[in-house]
GROMACS .gro file of C-alpha atoms in nm:
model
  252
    1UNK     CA    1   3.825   1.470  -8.122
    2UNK     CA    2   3.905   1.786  -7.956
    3UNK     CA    3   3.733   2.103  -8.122
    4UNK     CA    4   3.933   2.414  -8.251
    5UNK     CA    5   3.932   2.736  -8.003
    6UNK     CA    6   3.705   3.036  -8.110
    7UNK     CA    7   3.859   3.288  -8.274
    8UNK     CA    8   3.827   3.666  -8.239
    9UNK     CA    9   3.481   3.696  -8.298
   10UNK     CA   10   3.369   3.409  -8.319
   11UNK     CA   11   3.048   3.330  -8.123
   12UNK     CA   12   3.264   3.173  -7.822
   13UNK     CA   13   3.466   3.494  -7.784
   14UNK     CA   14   3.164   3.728  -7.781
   15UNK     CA   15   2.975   3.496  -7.524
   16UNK     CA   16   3.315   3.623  -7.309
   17UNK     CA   17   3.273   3.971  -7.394
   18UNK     CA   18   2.905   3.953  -7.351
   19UNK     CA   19   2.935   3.749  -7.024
   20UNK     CA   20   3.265   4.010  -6.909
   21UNK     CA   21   2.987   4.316  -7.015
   22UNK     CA   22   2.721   4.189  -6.767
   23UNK     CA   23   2.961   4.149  -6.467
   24UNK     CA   24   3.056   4.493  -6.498
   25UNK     CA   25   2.714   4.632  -6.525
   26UNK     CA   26   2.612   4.444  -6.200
   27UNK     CA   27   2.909   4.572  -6.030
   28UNK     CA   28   2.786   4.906  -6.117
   29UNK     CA   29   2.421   4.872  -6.022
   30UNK     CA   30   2.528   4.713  -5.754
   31UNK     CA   31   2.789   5.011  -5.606
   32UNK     CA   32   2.506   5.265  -5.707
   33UNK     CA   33   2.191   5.081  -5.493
   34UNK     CA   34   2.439   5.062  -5.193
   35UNK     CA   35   2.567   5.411  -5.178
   36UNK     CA   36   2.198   5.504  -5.220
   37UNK     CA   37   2.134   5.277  -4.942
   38UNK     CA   38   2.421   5.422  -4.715
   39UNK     CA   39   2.342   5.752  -4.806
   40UNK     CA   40   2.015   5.712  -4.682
   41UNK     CA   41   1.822   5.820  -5.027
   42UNK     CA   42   1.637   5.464  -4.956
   43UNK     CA   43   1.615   5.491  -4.570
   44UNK     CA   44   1.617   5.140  -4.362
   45UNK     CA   45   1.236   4.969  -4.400
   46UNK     CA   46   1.152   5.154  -4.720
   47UNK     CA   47   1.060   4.944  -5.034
   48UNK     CA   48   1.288   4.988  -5.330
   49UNK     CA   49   1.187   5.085  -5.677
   50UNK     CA   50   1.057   4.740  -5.852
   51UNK     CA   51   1.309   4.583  -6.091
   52UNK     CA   52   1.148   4.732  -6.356
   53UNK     CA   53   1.159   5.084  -6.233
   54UNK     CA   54   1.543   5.052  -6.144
   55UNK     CA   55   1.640   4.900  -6.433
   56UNK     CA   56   1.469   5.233  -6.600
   57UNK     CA   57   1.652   5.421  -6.352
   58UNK     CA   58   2.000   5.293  -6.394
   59UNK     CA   59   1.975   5.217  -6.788
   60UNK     CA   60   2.030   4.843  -6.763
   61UNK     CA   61   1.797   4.511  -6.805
   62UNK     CA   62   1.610   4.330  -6.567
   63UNK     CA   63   1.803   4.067  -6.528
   64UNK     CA   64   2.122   4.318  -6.469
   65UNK     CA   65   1.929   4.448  -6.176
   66UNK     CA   66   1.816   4.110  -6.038
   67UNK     CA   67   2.197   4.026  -6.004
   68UNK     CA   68   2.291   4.315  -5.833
   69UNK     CA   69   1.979   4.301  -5.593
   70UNK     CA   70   2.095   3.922  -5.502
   71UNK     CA   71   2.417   4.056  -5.432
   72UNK     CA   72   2.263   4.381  -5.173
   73UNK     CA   73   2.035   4.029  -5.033
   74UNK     CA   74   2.403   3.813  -4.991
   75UNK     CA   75   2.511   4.110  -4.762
   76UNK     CA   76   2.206   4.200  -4.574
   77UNK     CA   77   2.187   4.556  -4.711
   78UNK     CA   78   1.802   4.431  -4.843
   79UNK     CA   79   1.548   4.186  -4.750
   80UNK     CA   80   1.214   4.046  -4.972
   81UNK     CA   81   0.881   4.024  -4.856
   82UNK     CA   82   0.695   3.759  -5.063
   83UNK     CA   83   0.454   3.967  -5.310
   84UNK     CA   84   0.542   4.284  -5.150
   85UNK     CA   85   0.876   4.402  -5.330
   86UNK     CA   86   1.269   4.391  -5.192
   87UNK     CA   87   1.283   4.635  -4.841
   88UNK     CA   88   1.586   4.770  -4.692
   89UNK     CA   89   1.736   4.574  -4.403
   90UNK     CA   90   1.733   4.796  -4.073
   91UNK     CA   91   2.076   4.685  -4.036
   92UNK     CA   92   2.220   4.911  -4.331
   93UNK     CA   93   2.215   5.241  -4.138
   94UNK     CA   94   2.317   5.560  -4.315
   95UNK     CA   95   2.618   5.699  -4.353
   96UNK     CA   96   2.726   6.030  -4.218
   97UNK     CA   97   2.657   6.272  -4.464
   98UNK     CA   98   2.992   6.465  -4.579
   99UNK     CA   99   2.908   6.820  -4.525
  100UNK     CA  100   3.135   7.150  -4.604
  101UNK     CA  101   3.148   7.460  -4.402
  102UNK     CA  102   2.865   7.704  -4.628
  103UNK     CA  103   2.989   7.999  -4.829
  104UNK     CA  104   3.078   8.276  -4.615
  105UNK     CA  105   3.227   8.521  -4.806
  106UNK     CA  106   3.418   8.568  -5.177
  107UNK     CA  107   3.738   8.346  -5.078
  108UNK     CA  108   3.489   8.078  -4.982
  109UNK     CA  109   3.366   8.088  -5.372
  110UNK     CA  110   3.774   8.131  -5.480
  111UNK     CA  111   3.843   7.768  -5.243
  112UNK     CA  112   3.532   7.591  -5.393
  113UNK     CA  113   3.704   7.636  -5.738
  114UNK     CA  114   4.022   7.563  -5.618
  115UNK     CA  115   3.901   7.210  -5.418
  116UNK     CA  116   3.682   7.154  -5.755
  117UNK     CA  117   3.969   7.147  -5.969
  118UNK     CA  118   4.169   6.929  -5.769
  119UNK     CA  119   3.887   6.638  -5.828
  120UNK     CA  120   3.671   6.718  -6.126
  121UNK     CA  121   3.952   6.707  -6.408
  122UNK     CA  122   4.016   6.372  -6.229
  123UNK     CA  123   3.694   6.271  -6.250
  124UNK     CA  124   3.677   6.369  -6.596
  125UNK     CA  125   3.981   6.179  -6.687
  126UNK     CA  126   3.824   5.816  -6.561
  127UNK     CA  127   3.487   5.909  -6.687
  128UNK     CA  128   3.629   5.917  -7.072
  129UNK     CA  129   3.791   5.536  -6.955
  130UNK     CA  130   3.491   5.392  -6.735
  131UNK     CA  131   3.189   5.556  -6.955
  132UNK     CA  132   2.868   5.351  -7.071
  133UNK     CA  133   2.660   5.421  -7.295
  134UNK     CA  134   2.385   5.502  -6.982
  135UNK     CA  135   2.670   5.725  -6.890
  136UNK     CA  136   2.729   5.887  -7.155
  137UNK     CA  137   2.350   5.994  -7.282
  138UNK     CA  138   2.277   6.128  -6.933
  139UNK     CA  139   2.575   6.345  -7.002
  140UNK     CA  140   2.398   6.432  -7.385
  141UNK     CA  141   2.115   6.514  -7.203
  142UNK     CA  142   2.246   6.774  -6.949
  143UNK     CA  143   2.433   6.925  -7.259
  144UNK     CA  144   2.089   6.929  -7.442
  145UNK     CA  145   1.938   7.189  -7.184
  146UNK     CA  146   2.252   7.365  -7.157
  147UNK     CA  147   2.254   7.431  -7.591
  148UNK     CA  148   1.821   7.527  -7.478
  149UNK     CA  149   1.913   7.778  -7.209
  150UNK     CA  150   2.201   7.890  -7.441
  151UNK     CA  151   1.986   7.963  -7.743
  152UNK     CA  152   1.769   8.169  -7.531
  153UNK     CA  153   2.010   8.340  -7.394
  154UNK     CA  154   1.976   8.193  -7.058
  155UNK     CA  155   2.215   7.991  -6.767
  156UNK     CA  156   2.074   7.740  -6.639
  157UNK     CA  157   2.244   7.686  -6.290
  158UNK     CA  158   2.062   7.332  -6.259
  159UNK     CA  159   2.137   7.220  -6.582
  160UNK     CA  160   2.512   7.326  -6.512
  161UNK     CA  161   2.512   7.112  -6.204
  162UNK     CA  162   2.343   6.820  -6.303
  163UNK     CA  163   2.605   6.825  -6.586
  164UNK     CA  164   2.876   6.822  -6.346
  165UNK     CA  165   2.734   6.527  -6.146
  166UNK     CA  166   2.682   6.332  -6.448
  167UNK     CA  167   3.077   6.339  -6.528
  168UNK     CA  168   3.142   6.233  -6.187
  169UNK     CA  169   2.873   5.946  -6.168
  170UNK     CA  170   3.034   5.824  -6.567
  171UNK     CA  171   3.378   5.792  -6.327
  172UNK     CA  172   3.216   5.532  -6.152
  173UNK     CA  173   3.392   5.610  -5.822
  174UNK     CA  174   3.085   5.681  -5.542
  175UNK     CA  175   3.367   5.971  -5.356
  176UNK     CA  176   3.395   6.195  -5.647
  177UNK     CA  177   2.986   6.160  -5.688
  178UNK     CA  178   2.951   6.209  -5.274
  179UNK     CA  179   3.179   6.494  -5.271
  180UNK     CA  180   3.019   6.674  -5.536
  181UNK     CA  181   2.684   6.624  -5.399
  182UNK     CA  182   2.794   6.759  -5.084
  183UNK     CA  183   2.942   7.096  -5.256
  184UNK     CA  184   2.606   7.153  -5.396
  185UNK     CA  185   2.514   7.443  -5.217
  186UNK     CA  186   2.845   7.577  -5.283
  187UNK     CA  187   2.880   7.522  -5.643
  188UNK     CA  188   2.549   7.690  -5.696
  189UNK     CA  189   2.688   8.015  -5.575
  190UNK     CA  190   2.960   8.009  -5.746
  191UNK     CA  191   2.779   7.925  -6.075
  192UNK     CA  192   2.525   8.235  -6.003
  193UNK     CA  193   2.774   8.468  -5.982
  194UNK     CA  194   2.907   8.297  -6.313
  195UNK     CA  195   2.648   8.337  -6.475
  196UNK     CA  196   2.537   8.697  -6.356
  197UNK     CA  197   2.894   8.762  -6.482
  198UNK     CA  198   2.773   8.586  -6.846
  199UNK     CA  199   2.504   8.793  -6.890
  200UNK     CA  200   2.633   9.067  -7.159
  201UNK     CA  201   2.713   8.950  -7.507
  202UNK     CA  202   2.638   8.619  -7.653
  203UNK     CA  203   3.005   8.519  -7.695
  204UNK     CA  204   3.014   8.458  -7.288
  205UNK     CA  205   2.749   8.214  -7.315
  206UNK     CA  206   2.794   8.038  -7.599
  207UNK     CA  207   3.170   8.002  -7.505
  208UNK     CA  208   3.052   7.820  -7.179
  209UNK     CA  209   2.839   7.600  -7.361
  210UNK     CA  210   3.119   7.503  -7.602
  211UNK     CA  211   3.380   7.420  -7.283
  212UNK     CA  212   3.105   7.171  -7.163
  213UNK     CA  213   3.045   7.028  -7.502
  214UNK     CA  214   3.480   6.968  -7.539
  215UNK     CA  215   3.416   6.789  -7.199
  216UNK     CA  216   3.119   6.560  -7.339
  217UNK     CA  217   3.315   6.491  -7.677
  218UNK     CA  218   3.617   6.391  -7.478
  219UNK     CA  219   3.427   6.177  -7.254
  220UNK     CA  220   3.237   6.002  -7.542
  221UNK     CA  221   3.527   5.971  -7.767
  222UNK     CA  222   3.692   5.781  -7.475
  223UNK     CA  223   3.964   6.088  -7.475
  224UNK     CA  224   4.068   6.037  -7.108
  225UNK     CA  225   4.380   6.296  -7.122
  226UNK     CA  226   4.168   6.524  -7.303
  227UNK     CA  227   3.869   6.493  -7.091
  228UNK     CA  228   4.088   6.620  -6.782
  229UNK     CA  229   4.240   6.894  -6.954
  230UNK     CA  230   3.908   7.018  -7.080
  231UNK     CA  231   3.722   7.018  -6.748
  232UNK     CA  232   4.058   7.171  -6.618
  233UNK     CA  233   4.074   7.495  -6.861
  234UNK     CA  234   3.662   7.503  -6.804
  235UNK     CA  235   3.700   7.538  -6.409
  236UNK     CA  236   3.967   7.750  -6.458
  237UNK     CA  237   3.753   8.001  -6.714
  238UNK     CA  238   3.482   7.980  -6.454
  239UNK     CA  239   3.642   8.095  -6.184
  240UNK     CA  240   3.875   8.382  -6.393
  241UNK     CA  241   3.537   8.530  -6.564
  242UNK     CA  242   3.396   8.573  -6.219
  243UNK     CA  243   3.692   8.669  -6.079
  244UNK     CA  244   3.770   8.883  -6.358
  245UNK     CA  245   4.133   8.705  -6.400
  246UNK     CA  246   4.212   8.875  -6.040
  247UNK     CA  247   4.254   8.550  -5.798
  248UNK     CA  248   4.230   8.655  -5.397
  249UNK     CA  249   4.599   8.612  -5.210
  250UNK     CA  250   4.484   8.331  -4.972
  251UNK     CA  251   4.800   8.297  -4.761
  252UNK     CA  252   4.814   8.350  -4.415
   0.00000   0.00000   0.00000
């Protein structure tokens, strides 16, 4: 006699969700090891982090990162040495690195802003639709130093950054993630200068703090139009307090 269907929520339906939950977490571990690999963070011959470590690292189980290791294994990318730990294969060569002119002079600092806000808000949007948990306390824990380095009156350019990378990596798309790590040197100027320019009352500061914590909320709350908009109006408050709401005329 043929059994009834689970219903929603019933154990049969969760084993789906649970099963559906897994796949996607191994399809992110998985994207993240081989971007590391092609980016050459874990150079061909060099022994990755034990499953322990990266499941640590990446916020996930053990068994999580065993899938998504048998997957890098199915296409070469790594190789395991009985006893010894899972190697890179010499086959999975870097990538070129993406690399940006450096910052010349102001109007380099005015284009950074300008290239930022045509991908962060973006990245913003998807990270408020694509965010994990993992995602979403590395995020927390950005904001935490920022609310520190506000309450003592500090900015904390590192903090700042490390916030912004966060976002992109909750997007879960390895370009906006690359491209931000390649305007690194970039965005730290521009956030000097920023907050050089923050450094008078306590209003500057704290209003800062509260356009990254509109961001996080967004992104937590799931808030994807809101996310975008937020990141938008902070880039855009960014560059007008350094620029003191007078933009350089960059046409030929």
């Amino acid at each position: 006699m043929a059994q009834d269907a689970p219903a929603m929520g019933e154990p049969g339906n969760n084993a789906k969700q649970e099963r559906g939950k897994s796949v996607r977490l191994v399809d992110r571990v998985f994207d993240q090891l081989k971007e590391r690999i092609r980016s050459g963070n874990y150079p061909p011959d060099s022994r990755l982090p034990g499953e322990h470590e990266l499941a640590s690292i990446m916020g996930v189980s053990r068994p999580i990162v065993r899938d998504a290791l048998g997957r890098l294994r199915e296409e070469g990318m790594v190789y395991s040495r009985q006893g010894a730990g899972t190697f890179v294969s010499a086959q999975a060569s870097p990538a070129t690195h993406l690399a940006y002119s450096p910052v010349k002079t102001i109007a380099d600092i005015q284009r950074c802003y300008e290239f930022r806000l045509t991908i962060e808000p973006a990245a913003a949007f998807f990270a408020a639709q694509r965010r994990d948990e993992a995602a979403i306390q590395k995020i927390a824990s950005a904001l935490a130093d920022l609310r520190e380095a506000t309450s003592h009156q500090l900015h904390r350019t590192d903090a700042d950054f490390v916030f912004h990378k966060c976002v992109t990596e909750a997007a879960n798309n390895h370009y906006y993630t690359a491209s931000i790590e390649a305007l690194k040197p970039h965005i730290a100027v521009g956030m000097h200068l920023h907050g050089l320019s923050l450094m008078g009352p306590r209003l500057g500061l704290e209003k800062v703090f509260e356009e990254h914590n509109a961001i996080y909320q967004a992104i937590a709350d799931g808030r994807s139009e809101d996310a975008q908009k937020a990141m938008r109006l902070h880039l855009e408050g960014s560059r007008n307090r350094l620029f003191e709401d007078r933009v350089l005329d960059l046409s030929f």
